[in-house]
């Protein structure tokens, strides 16, 4: 019971922080800052929610090839993935890796929490629309 209350409290804090941020902060990226710096900001936000994030971008040339719209979409998708980790994974650590691929840029989030099969999830907004299509 105590563990479940702690989980619910963590989820409530994450939701409240997300709501505050969406009401008070502009979504647009700050000019002159690289994508990796913007991802580091997202990771820092999640520390307040109890999620320690290691950001790995060693093989990524952060040279502003990503448009502002693409950077916003990627940051929001990463933020949603990290929120899902806080809410559902049962872990307090995640590794984000930024990679250049032939077809663009990828951000991979890995944790050691509880997993699930995305094919077994019912219809709804969830991962398919908020992250994969983001």
PDB file of C-alpha atoms in Angstrom:
ATOM      1  CA  UNK A   1       0.000   0.000   0.000  1.00  0.00           C
ATOM      2  CA  UNK A   2       2.792   2.448   0.911  1.00  0.00           C
ATOM      3  CA  UNK A   3       4.655   1.610  -2.315  1.00  0.00           C
ATOM      4  CA  UNK A   4       1.497   2.158  -4.390  1.00  0.00           C
ATOM      5  CA  UNK A   5       0.918   5.535  -2.718  1.00  0.00           C
ATOM      6  CA  UNK A   6       4.500   6.520  -3.506  1.00  0.00           C
ATOM      7  CA  UNK A   7       3.953   5.555  -7.151  1.00  0.00           C
ATOM      8  CA  UNK A   8       0.730   7.563  -7.319  1.00  0.00           C
ATOM      9  CA  UNK A   9       2.448  10.540  -5.720  1.00  0.00           C
ATOM     10  CA  UNK A  10       5.239  10.351  -8.298  1.00  0.00           C
ATOM     11  CA  UNK A  11       2.734  10.203 -11.155  1.00  0.00           C
ATOM     12  CA  UNK A  12       0.788  13.139  -9.700  1.00  0.00           C
ATOM     13  CA  UNK A  13       3.969  15.205  -9.406  1.00  0.00           C
ATOM     14  CA  UNK A  14       4.921  14.396 -13.000  1.00  0.00           C
ATOM     15  CA  UNK A  15       1.479  15.331 -14.294  1.00  0.00           C
ATOM     16  CA  UNK A  16       1.398  18.564 -12.272  1.00  0.00           C
ATOM     17  CA  UNK A  17       4.860  19.555 -13.530  1.00  0.00           C
ATOM     18  CA  UNK A  18       3.853  18.851 -17.113  1.00  0.00           C
ATOM     19  CA  UNK A  19       0.694  20.895 -16.763  1.00  0.00           C
ATOM     20  CA  UNK A  20       2.573  23.804 -15.176  1.00  0.00           C
ATOM     21  CA  UNK A  21       5.150  23.695 -17.932  1.00  0.00           C
ATOM     22  CA  UNK A  22       2.552  23.610 -20.702  1.00  0.00           C
ATOM     23  CA  UNK A  23       0.786  26.611 -19.194  1.00  0.00           C
ATOM     24  CA  UNK A  24       3.823  28.749 -18.441  1.00  0.00           C
ATOM     25  CA  UNK A  25       6.676  27.896 -20.795  1.00  0.00           C
ATOM     26  CA  UNK A  26       6.950  28.498 -24.524  1.00  0.00           C
ATOM     27  CA  UNK A  27       7.406  25.342 -26.588  1.00  0.00           C
ATOM     28  CA  UNK A  28       9.697  26.934 -29.151  1.00  0.00           C
ATOM     29  CA  UNK A  29      13.399  26.120 -28.884  1.00  0.00           C
ATOM     30  CA  UNK A  30      15.758  28.867 -27.845  1.00  0.00           C
ATOM     31  CA  UNK A  31      17.768  30.085 -30.802  1.00  0.00           C
ATOM     32  CA  UNK A  32      21.492  29.504 -30.848  1.00  0.00           C
ATOM     33  CA  UNK A  33      21.260  26.381 -28.704  1.00  0.00           C
ATOM     34  CA  UNK A  34      21.919  22.933 -30.038  1.00  0.00           C
ATOM     35  CA  UNK A  35      19.504  20.022 -30.019  1.00  0.00           C
ATOM     36  CA  UNK A  36      21.618  18.125 -27.476  1.00  0.00           C
ATOM     37  CA  UNK A  37      21.423  21.093 -25.089  1.00  0.00           C
ATOM     38  CA  UNK A  38      17.636  21.129 -25.501  1.00  0.00           C
ATOM     39  CA  UNK A  39      17.503  17.396 -24.721  1.00  0.00           C
ATOM     40  CA  UNK A  40      19.671  18.005 -21.654  1.00  0.00           C
ATOM     41  CA  UNK A  41      17.080  20.541 -20.501  1.00  0.00           C
ATOM     42  CA  UNK A  42      14.331  17.923 -20.894  1.00  0.00           C
ATOM     43  CA  UNK A  43      16.437  15.445 -18.906  1.00  0.00           C
ATOM     44  CA  UNK A  44      16.977  18.053 -16.175  1.00  0.00           C
ATOM     45  CA  UNK A  45      13.208  18.600 -15.928  1.00  0.00           C
ATOM     46  CA  UNK A  46      12.733  14.908 -15.257  1.00  0.00           C
ATOM     47  CA  UNK A  47      15.226  14.912 -12.374  1.00  0.00           C
ATOM     48  CA  UNK A  48      12.629  16.905 -10.452  1.00  0.00           C
ATOM     49  CA  UNK A  49      10.245  14.005 -11.082  1.00  0.00           C
ATOM     50  CA  UNK A  50      12.719  11.478  -9.669  1.00  0.00           C
ATOM     51  CA  UNK A  51      14.168  10.214 -12.972  1.00  0.00           C
ATOM     52  CA  UNK A  52      17.942  10.325 -13.431  1.00  0.00           C
ATOM     53  CA  UNK A  53      18.773  10.525 -17.111  1.00  0.00           C
ATOM     54  CA  UNK A  54      22.133   9.896 -18.737  1.00  0.00           C
ATOM     55  CA  UNK A  55      22.389  11.621 -22.119  1.00  0.00           C
ATOM     56  CA  UNK A  56      24.784  10.076 -24.652  1.00  0.00           C
ATOM     57  CA  UNK A  57      25.475  12.067 -27.812  1.00  0.00           C
ATOM     58  CA  UNK A  58      29.116  11.259 -28.568  1.00  0.00           C
ATOM     59  CA  UNK A  59      28.551  10.349 -32.219  1.00  0.00           C
ATOM     60  CA  UNK A  60      26.064  13.134 -32.942  1.00  0.00           C
ATOM     61  CA  UNK A  61      27.107  16.242 -34.870  1.00  0.00           C
ATOM     62  CA  UNK A  62      24.872  18.894 -33.327  1.00  0.00           C
ATOM     63  CA  UNK A  63      25.105  21.310 -36.239  1.00  0.00           C
ATOM     64  CA  UNK A  64      21.539  22.644 -36.435  1.00  0.00           C
ATOM     65  CA  UNK A  65      20.537  20.437 -39.367  1.00  0.00           C
ATOM     66  CA  UNK A  66      17.248  19.832 -37.581  1.00  0.00           C
ATOM     67  CA  UNK A  67      14.550  22.395 -38.249  1.00  0.00           C
ATOM     68  CA  UNK A  68      12.919  24.151 -35.302  1.00  0.00           C
ATOM     69  CA  UNK A  69       9.709  22.170 -35.876  1.00  0.00           C
ATOM     70  CA  UNK A  70      11.588  18.861 -35.906  1.00  0.00           C
ATOM     71  CA  UNK A  71      13.504  19.792 -32.737  1.00  0.00           C
ATOM     72  CA  UNK A  72      10.258  20.683 -30.956  1.00  0.00           C
ATOM     73  CA  UNK A  73       8.619  17.415 -32.042  1.00  0.00           C
ATOM     74  CA  UNK A  74      11.610  15.332 -30.949  1.00  0.00           C
ATOM     75  CA  UNK A  75      11.915  17.084 -27.579  1.00  0.00           C
ATOM     76  CA  UNK A  76       8.208  16.640 -26.897  1.00  0.00           C
ATOM     77  CA  UNK A  77       8.349  12.946 -27.888  1.00  0.00           C
ATOM     78  CA  UNK A  78      11.352  12.421 -25.590  1.00  0.00           C
ATOM     79  CA  UNK A  79       9.578  14.281 -22.769  1.00  0.00           C
ATOM     80  CA  UNK A  80       6.540  11.987 -23.193  1.00  0.00           C
ATOM     81  CA  UNK A  81       8.741   8.877 -23.253  1.00  0.00           C
ATOM     82  CA  UNK A  82      10.448   9.971 -20.038  1.00  0.00           C
ATOM     83  CA  UNK A  83       7.091  10.752 -18.401  1.00  0.00           C
ATOM     84  CA  UNK A  84       5.965   7.237 -19.305  1.00  0.00           C
ATOM     85  CA  UNK A  85       9.115   5.879 -17.684  1.00  0.00           C
ATOM     86  CA  UNK A  86       8.296   7.796 -14.491  1.00  0.00           C
ATOM     87  CA  UNK A  87       4.672   6.638 -14.525  1.00  0.00           C
ATOM     88  CA  UNK A  88       4.964   3.026 -15.594  1.00  0.00           C
ATOM     89  CA  UNK A  89       8.468   1.560 -15.640  1.00  0.00           C
ATOM     90  CA  UNK A  90       9.161   1.272 -11.929  1.00  0.00           C
ATOM     91  CA  UNK A  91      12.718   2.555 -12.331  1.00  0.00           C
ATOM     92  CA  UNK A  92      14.457   5.809 -11.573  1.00  0.00           C
ATOM     93  CA  UNK A  93      17.134   5.699 -14.285  1.00  0.00           C
ATOM     94  CA  UNK A  94      17.120   5.957 -18.048  1.00  0.00           C
ATOM     95  CA  UNK A  95      19.734   6.388 -20.767  1.00  0.00           C
ATOM     96  CA  UNK A  96      18.967   8.651 -23.738  1.00  0.00           C
ATOM     97  CA  UNK A  97      21.126   8.148 -26.808  1.00  0.00           C
ATOM     98  CA  UNK A  98      21.057  10.596 -29.721  1.00  0.00           C
ATOM     99  CA  UNK A  99      22.085   9.001 -32.996  1.00  0.00           C
ATOM    100  CA  UNK A 100      22.489  10.100 -36.570  1.00  0.00           C
ATOM    101  CA  UNK A 101      21.012   7.592 -38.974  1.00  0.00           C
ATOM    102  CA  UNK A 102      20.873   7.484 -42.747  1.00  0.00           C
ATOM    103  CA  UNK A 103      17.270   8.621 -42.657  1.00  0.00           C
ATOM    104  CA  UNK A 104      17.699  11.318 -39.991  1.00  0.00           C
ATOM    105  CA  UNK A 105      18.088  11.665 -36.249  1.00  0.00           C
ATOM    106  CA  UNK A 106      16.947   9.151 -33.633  1.00  0.00           C
ATOM    107  CA  UNK A 107      16.678   9.436 -29.875  1.00  0.00           C
ATOM    108  CA  UNK A 108      16.599   6.074 -28.116  1.00  0.00           C
ATOM    109  CA  UNK A 109      15.460   5.804 -24.476  1.00  0.00           C
ATOM    110  CA  UNK A 110      16.469   2.663 -22.562  1.00  0.00           C
ATOM    111  CA  UNK A 111      15.676   1.716 -19.009  1.00  0.00           C
ATOM    112  CA  UNK A 112      15.681  -1.419 -16.879  1.00  0.00           C
ATOM    113  CA  UNK A 113      12.086  -1.042 -15.727  1.00  0.00           C
ATOM    114  CA  UNK A 114       9.030  -3.157 -16.283  1.00  0.00           C
ATOM    115  CA  UNK A 115       8.456  -3.699 -19.941  1.00  0.00           C
ATOM    116  CA  UNK A 116       5.396  -4.281 -22.064  1.00  0.00           C
ATOM    117  CA  UNK A 117       4.568  -5.366 -25.578  1.00  0.00           C
ATOM    118  CA  UNK A 118       3.332  -2.334 -27.539  1.00  0.00           C
ATOM    119  CA  UNK A 119       1.299  -4.679 -29.795  1.00  0.00           C
ATOM    120  CA  UNK A 120      -0.749  -5.802 -26.795  1.00  0.00           C
ATOM    121  CA  UNK A 121      -1.766  -2.267 -25.798  1.00  0.00           C
ATOM    122  CA  UNK A 122      -5.338  -1.312 -26.536  1.00  0.00           C
ATOM    123  CA  UNK A 123      -6.334   1.531 -28.814  1.00  0.00           C
ATOM    124  CA  UNK A 124      -5.945   5.026 -27.512  1.00  0.00           C
ATOM    125  CA  UNK A 125      -3.713   8.049 -27.752  1.00  0.00           C
ATOM    126  CA  UNK A 126      -0.706   6.543 -25.978  1.00  0.00           C
ATOM    127  CA  UNK A 127       2.602   5.640 -27.494  1.00  0.00           C
ATOM    128  CA  UNK A 128       1.608   5.253 -31.115  1.00  0.00           C
ATOM    129  CA  UNK A 129       0.380   8.805 -31.504  1.00  0.00           C
ATOM    130  CA  UNK A 130       2.317  10.731 -28.878  1.00  0.00           C
ATOM    131  CA  UNK A 131       5.756   9.282 -29.498  1.00  0.00           C
ATOM    132  CA  UNK A 132       6.055   7.229 -32.700  1.00  0.00           C
ATOM    133  CA  UNK A 133       4.198   9.752 -34.817  1.00  0.00           C
ATOM    134  CA  UNK A 134       5.622  12.777 -32.962  1.00  0.00           C
TER     135      UNK A 134
END
